[in-house]
Tab-separated table of N, CA and C in Angstrom:
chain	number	residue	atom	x	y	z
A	1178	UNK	N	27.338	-35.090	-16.997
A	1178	UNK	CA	27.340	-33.675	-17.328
A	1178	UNK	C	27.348	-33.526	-18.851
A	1179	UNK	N	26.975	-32.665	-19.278
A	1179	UNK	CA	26.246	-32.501	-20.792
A	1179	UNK	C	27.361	-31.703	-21.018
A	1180	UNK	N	28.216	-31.582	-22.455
A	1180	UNK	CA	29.154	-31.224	-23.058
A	1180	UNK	C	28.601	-30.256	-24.278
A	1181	UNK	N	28.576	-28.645	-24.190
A	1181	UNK	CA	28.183	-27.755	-24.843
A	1181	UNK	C	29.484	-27.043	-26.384
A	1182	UNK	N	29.906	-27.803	-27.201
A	1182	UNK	CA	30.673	-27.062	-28.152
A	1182	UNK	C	30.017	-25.798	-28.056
A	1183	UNK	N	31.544	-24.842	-27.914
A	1183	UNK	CA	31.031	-23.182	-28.273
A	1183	UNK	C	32.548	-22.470	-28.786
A	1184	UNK	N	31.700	-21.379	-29.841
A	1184	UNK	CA	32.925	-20.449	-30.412
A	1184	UNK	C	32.568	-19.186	-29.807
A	1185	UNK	N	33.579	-18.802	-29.611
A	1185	UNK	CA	33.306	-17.323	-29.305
A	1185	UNK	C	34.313	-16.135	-30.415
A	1186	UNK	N	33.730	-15.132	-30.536
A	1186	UNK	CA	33.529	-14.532	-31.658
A	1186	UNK	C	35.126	-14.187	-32.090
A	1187	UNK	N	35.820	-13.701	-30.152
A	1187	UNK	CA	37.550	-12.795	-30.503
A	1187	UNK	C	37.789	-13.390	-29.110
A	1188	UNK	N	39.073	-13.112	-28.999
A	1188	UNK	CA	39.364	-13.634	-27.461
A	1188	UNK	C	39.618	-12.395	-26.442
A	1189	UNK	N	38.754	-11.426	-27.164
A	1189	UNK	CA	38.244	-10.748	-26.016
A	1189	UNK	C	36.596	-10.554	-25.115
A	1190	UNK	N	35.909	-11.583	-25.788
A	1190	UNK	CA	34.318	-11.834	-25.046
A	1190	UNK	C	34.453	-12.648	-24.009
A	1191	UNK	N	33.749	-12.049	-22.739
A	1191	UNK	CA	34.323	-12.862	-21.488
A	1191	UNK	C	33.579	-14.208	-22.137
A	1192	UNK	N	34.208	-14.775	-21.323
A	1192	UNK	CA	33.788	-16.332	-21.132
A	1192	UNK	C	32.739	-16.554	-20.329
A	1193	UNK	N	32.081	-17.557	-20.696
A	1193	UNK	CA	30.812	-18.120	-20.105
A	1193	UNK	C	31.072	-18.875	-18.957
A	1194	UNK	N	30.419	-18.203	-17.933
A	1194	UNK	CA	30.354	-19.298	-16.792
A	1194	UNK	C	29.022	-18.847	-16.206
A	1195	UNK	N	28.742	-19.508	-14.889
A	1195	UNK	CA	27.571	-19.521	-14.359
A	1195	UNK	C	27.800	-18.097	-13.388
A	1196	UNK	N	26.317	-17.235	-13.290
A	1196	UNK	CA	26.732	-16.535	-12.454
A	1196	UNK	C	27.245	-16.406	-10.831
A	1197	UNK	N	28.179	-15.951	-10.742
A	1197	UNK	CA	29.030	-16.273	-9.385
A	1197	UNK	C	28.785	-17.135	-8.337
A	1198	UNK	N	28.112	-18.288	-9.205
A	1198	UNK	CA	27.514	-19.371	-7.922
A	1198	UNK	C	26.534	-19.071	-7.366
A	1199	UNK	N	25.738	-18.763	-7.691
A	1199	UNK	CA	24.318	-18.001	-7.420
A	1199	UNK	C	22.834	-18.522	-8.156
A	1200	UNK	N	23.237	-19.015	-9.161
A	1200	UNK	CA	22.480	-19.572	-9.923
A	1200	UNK	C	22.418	-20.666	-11.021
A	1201	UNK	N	22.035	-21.150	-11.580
A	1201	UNK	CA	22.370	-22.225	-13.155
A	1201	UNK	C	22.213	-21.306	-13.948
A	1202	UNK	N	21.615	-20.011	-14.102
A	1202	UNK	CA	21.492	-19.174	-15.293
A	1202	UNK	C	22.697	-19.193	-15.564
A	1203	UNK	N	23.420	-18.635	-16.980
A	1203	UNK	CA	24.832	-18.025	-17.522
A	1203	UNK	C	24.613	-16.961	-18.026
A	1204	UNK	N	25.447	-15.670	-18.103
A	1204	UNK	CA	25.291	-14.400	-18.403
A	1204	UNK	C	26.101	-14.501	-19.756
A	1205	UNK	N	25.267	-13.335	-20.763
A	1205	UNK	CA	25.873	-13.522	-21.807
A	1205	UNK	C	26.105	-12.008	-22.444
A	1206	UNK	N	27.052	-11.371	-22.791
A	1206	UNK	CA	27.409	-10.212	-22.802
A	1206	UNK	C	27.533	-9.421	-24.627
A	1207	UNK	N	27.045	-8.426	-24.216
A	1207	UNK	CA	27.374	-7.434	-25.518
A	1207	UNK	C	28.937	-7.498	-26.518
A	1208	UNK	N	28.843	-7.923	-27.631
A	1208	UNK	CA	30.034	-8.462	-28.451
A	1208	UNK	C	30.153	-7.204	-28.712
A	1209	UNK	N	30.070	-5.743	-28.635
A	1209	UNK	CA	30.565	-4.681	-29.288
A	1209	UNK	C	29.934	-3.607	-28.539
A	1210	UNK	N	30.403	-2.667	-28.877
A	1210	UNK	CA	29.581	-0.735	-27.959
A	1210	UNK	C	28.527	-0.918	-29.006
A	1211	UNK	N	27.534	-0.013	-27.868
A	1211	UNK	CA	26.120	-0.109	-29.298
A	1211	UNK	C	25.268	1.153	-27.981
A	1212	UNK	N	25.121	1.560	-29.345
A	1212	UNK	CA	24.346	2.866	-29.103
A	1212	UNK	C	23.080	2.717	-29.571
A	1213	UNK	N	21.949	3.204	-28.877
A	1213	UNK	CA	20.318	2.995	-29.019
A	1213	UNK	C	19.868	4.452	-28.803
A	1214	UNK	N	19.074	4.832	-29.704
A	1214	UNK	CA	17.686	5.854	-29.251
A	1214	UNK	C	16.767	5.235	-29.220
A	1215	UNK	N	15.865	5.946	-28.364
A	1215	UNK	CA	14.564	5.648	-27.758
A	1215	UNK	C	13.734	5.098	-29.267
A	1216	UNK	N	13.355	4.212	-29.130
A	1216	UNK	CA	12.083	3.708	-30.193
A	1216	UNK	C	13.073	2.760	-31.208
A	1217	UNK	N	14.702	2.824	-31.234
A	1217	UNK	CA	15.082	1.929	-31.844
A	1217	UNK	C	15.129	0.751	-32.042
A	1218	UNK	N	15.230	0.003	-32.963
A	1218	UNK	CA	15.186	-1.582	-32.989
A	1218	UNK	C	16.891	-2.191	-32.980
A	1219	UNK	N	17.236	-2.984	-32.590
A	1219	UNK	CA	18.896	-3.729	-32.738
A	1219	UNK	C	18.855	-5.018	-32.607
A	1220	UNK	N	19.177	-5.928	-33.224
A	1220	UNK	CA	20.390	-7.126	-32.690
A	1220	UNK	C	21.177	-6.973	-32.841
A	1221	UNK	N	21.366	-7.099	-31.205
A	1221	UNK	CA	22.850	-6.817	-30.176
A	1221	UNK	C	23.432	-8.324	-30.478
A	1222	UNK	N	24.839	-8.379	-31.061
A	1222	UNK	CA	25.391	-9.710	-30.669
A	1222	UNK	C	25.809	-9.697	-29.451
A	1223	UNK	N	26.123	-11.066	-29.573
A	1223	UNK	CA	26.621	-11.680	-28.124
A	1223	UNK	C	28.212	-12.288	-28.276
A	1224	UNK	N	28.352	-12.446	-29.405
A	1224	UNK	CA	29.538	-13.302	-29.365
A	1224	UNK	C	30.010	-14.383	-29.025
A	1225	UNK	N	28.784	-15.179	-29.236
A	1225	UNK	CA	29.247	-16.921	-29.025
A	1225	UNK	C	28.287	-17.303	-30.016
A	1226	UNK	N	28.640	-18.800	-30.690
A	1226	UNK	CA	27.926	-19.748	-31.248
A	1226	UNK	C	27.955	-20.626	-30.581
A	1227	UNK	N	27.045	-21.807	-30.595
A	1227	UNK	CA	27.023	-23.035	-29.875
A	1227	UNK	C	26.763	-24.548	-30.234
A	1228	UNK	N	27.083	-25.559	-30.109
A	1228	UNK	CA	26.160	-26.445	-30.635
A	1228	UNK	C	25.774	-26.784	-29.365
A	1229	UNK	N	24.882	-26.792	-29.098
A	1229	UNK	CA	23.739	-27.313	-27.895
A	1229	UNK	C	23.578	-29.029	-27.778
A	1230	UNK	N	23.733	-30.158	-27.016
A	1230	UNK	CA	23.537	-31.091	-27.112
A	1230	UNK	C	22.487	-31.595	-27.830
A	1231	UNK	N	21.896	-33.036	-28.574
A	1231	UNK	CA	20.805	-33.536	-28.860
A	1231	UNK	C	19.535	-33.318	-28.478
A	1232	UNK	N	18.723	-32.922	-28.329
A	1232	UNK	CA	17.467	-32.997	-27.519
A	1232	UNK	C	16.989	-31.804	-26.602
A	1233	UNK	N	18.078	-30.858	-26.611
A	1233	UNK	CA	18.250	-29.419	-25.700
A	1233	UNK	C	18.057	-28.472	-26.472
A	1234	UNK	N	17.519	-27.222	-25.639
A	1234	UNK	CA	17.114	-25.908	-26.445
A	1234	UNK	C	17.931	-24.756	-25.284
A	1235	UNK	N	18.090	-24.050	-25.482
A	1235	UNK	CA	18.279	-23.078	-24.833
A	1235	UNK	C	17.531	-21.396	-24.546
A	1236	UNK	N	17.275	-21.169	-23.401
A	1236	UNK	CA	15.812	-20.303	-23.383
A	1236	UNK	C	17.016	-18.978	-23.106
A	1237	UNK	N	17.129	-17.997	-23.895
A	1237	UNK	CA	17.429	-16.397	-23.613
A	1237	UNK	C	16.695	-15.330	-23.289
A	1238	UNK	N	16.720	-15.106	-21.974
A	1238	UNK	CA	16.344	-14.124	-21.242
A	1238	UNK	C	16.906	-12.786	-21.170
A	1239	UNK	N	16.538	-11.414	-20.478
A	1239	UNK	CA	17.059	-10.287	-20.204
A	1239	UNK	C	17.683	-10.597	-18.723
A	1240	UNK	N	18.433	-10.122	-17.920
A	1240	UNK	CA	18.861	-10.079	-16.932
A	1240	UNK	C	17.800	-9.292	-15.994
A	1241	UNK	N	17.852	-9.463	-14.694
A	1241	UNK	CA	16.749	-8.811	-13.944
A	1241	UNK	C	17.171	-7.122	-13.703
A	1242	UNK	N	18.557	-6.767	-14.056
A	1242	UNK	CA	19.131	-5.574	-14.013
A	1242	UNK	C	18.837	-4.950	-16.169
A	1243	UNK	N	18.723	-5.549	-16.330
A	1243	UNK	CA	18.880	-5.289	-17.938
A	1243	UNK	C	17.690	-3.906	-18.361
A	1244	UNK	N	16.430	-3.736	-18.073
A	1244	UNK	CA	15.924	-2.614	-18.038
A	1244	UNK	C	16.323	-1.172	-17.187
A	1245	UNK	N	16.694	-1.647	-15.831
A	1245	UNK	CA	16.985	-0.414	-15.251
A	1245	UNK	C	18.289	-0.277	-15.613
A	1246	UNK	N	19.254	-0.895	-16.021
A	1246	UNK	CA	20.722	-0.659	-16.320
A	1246	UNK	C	20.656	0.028	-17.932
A	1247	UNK	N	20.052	-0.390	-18.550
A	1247	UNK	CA	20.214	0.114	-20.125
A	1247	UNK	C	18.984	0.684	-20.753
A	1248	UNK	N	17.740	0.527	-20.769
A	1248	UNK	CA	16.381	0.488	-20.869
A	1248	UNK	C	15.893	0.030	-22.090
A	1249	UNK	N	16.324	-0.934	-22.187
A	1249	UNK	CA	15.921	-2.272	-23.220
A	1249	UNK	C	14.907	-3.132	-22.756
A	1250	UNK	N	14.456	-3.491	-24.074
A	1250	UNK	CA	13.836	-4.599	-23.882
A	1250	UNK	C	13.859	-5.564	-24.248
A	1251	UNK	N	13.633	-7.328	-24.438
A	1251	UNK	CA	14.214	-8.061	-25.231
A	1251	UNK	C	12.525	-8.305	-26.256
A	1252	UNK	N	12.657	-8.252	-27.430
A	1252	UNK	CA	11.229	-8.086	-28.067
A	1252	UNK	C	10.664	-9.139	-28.201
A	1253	UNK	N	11.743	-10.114	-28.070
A	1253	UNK	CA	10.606	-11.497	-28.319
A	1253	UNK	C	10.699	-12.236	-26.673
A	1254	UNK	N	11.344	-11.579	-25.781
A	1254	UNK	CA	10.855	-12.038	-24.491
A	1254	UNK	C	12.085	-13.259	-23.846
A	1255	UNK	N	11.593	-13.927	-24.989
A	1255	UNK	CA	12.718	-15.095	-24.330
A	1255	UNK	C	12.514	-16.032	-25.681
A	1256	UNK	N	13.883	-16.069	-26.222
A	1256	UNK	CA	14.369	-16.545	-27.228
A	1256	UNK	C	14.572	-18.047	-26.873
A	1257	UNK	N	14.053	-18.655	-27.940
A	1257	UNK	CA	14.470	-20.253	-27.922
A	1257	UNK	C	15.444	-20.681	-28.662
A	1258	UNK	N	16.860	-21.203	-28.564
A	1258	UNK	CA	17.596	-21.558	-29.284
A	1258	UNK	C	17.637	-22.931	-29.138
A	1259	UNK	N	17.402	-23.977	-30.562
A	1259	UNK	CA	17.509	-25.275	-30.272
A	1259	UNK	C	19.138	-25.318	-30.980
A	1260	UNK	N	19.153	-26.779	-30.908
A	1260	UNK	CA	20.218	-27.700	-30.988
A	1260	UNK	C	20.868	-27.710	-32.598
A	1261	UNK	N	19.731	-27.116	-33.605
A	1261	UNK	CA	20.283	-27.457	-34.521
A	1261	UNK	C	20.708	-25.931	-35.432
A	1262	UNK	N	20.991	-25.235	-34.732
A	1262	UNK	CA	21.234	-23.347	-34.966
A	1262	UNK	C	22.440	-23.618	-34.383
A	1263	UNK	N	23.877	-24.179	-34.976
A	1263	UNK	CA	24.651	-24.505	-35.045
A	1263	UNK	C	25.739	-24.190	-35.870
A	1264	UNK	N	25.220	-23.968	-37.213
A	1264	UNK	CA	26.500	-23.627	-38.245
A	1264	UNK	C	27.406	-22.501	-38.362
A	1265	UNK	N	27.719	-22.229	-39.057
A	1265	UNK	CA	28.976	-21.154	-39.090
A	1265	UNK	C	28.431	-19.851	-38.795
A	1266	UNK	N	26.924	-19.313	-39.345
A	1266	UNK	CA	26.460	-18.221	-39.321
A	1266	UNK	C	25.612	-18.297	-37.805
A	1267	UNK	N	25.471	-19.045	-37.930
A	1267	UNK	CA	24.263	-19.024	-36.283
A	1267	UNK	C	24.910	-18.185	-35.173
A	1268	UNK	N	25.526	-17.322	-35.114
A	1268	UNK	CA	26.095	-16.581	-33.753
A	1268	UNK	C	24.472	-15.818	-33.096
A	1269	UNK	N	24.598	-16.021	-31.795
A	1269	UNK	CA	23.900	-15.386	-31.078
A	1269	UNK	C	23.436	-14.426	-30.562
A	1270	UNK	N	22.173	-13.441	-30.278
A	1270	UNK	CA	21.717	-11.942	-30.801
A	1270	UNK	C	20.638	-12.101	-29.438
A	1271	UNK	N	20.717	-10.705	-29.183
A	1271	UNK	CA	19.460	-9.983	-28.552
A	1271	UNK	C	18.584	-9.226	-29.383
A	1272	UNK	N	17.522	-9.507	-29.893
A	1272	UNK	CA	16.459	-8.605	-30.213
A	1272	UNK	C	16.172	-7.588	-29.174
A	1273	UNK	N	16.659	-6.588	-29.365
A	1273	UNK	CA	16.189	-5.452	-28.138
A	1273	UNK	C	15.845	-4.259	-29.065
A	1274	UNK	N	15.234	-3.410	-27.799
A	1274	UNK	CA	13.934	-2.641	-28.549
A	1274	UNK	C	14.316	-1.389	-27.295
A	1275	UNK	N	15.126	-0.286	-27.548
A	1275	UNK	CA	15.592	0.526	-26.550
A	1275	UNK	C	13.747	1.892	-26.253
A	1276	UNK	N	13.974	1.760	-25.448
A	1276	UNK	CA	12.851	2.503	-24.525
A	1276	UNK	C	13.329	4.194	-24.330
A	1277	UNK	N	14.701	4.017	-24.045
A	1277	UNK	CA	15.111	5.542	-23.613
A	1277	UNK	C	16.723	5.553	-24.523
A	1278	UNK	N	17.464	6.694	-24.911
A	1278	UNK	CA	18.692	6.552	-25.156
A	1278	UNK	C	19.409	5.591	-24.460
A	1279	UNK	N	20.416	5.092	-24.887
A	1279	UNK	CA	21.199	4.500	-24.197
A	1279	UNK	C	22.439	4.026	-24.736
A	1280	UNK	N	23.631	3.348	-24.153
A	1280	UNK	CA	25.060	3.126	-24.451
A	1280	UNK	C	25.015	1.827	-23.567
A	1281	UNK	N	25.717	0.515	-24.356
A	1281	UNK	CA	25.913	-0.819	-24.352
A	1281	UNK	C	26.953	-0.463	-24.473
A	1282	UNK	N	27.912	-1.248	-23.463
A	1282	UNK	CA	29.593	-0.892	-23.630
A	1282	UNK	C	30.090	-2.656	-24.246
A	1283	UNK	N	30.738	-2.739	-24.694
A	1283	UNK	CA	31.553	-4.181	-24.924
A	1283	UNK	C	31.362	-4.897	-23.935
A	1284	UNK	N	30.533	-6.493	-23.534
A	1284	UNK	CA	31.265	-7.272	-22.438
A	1284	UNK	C	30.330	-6.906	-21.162
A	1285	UNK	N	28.993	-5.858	-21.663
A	1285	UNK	CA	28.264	-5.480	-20.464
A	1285	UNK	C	27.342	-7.148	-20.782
A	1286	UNK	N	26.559	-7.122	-19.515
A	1286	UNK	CA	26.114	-8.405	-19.258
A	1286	UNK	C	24.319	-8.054	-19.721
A	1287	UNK	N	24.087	-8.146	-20.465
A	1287	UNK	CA	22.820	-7.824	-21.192
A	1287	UNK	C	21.602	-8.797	-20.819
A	1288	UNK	N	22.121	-10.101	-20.868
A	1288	UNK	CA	20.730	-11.393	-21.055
A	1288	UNK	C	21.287	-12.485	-20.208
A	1289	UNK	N	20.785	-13.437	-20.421
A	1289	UNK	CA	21.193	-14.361	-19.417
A	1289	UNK	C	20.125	-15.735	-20.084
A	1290	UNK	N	20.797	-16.943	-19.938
A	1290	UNK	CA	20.416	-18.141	-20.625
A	1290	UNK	C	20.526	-19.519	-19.965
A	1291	UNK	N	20.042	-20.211	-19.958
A	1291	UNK	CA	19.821	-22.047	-19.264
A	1291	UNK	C	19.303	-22.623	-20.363
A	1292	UNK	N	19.556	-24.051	-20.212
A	1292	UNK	CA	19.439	-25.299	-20.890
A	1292	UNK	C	18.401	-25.799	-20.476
A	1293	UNK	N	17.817	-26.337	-21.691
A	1293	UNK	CA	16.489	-27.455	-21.451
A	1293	UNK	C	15.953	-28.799	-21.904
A	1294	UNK	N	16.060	-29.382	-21.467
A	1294	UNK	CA	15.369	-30.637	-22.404
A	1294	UNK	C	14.320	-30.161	-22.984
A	1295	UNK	N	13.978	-30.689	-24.421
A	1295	UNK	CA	13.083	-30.386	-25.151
A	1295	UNK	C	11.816	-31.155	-24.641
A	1296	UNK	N	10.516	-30.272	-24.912
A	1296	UNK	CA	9.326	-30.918	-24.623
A	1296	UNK	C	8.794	-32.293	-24.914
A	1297	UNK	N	9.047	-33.517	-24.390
A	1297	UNK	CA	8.406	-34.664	-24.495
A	1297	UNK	C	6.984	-34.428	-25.462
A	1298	UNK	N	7.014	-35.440	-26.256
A	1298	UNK	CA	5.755	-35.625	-27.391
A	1298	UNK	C	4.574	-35.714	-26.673
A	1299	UNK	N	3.276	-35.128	-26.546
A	1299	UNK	CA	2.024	-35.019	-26.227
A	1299	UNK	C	1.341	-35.560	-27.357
A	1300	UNK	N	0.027	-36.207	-26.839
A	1300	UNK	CA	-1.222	-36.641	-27.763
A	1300	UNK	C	-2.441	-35.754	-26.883
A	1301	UNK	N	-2.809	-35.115	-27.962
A	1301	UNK	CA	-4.201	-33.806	-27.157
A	1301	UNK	C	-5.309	-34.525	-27.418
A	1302	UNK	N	-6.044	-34.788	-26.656
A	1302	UNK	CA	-7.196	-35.841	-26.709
A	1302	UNK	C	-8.736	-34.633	-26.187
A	1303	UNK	N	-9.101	-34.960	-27.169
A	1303	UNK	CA	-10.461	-33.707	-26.878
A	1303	UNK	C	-11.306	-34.361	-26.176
A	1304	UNK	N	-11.561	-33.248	-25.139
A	1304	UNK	CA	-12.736	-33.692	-24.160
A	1304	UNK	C	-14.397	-33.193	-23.839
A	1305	UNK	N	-15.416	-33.172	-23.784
A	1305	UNK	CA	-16.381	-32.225	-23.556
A	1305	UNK	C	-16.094	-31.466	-22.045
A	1306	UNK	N	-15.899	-31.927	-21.565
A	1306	UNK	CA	-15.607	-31.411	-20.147
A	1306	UNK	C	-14.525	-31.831	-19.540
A	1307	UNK	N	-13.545	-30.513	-18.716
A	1307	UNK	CA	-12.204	-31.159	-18.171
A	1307	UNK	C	-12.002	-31.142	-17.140
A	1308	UNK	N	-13.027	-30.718	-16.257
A	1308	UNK	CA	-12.713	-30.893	-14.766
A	1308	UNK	C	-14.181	-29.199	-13.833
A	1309	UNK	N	-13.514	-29.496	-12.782
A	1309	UNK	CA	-14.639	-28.512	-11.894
A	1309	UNK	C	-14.180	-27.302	-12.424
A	1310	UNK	N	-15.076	-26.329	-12.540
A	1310	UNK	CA	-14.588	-24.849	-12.609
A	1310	UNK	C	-14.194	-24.191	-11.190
A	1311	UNK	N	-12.873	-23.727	-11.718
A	1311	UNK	CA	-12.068	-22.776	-10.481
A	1311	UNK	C	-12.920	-21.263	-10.603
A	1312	UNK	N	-13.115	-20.839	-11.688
A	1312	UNK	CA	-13.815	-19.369	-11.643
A	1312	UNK	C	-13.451	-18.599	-12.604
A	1313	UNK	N	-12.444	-19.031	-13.326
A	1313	UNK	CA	-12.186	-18.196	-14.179
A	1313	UNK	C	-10.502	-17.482	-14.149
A	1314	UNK	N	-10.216	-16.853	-14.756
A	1314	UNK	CA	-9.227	-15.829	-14.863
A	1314	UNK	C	-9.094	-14.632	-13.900
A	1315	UNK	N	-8.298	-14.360	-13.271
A	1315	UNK	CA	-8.526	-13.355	-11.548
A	1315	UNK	C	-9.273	-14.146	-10.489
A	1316	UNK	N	-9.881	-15.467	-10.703
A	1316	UNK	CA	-10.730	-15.762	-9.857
A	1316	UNK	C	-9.889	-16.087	-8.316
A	1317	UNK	N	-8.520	-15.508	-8.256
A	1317	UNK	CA	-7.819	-15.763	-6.623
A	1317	UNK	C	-8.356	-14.461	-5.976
A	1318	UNK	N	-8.682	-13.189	-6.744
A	1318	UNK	CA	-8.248	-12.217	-6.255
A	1318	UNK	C	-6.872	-11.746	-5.871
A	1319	UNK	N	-7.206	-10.551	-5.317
A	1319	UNK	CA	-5.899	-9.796	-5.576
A	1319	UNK	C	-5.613	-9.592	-3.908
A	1320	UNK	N	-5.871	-10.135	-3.023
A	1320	UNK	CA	-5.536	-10.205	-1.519
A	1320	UNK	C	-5.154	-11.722	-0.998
């Protein structure tokens, strides 16, 4: 089992665990109230830093409730945090991009995050041709 050093910001940010046994994702929550109008830009903290093991990145997502609960968006989609965004300042943020008014309370569950081994080294070897054509882009159709 892989050993994650983490600070968290006050010892009032819940603690990280997995969600209720339901998944490997971990939920990661709003470090403060935060208020959004429609068309605003924010990083939302989170209230943890981490050092991530050797060789691991960590992918940050929105929660599947996170638009209809708040009407955010996360702007870069899914954040990559590697291993070496570690130091004293590195605390952890949602880029969100509010759609409609809205109110983030302290400790609401905003995003959600998993661990990854980093991509193994590739050599791209150019080819004239790479195989049969499937058809293209849409080529399943839509039935």
């Amino acid at each position: 089992m892989k050993q994650i050093k983490i600070q968290y910001l006050n010892d009032q940010i819940e603690r990280l665990r997995y969600i209720d046994g339901k998944s490997d994702w971990i939920d990661l929550h709003s470090a403060e109230d935060i208020t959004m109008k429609a068309g605003q830009f924010r990083l939302i903290p989170l209230g943890v830093a981490m050092q991530l093991p050797e060789g691991y990145e960590a992918h940050v997502v929105p929660r599947s409730s996170t638009f209809k609960n708040f009407g955010i968006i996360q702007t870069n989609h899914c954040g990559i945090i590697d291993e070496t965004y570690c130091g004293p300042d590195d605390w952890w943020f949602m880029p969100a991009y509010a759609l409609k008014d809205t109110v983030i309370h302290f400790n609401d569950r905003i995003c959600q995050f998993r661990i990854y081994e980093h991509q193994p080294k590739v050599l791209f070897k150019e080819q004239p041709l790479l195989g049969e054509n499937r058809g293209g882009l849409g080529s399943t159709g839509i039935q």
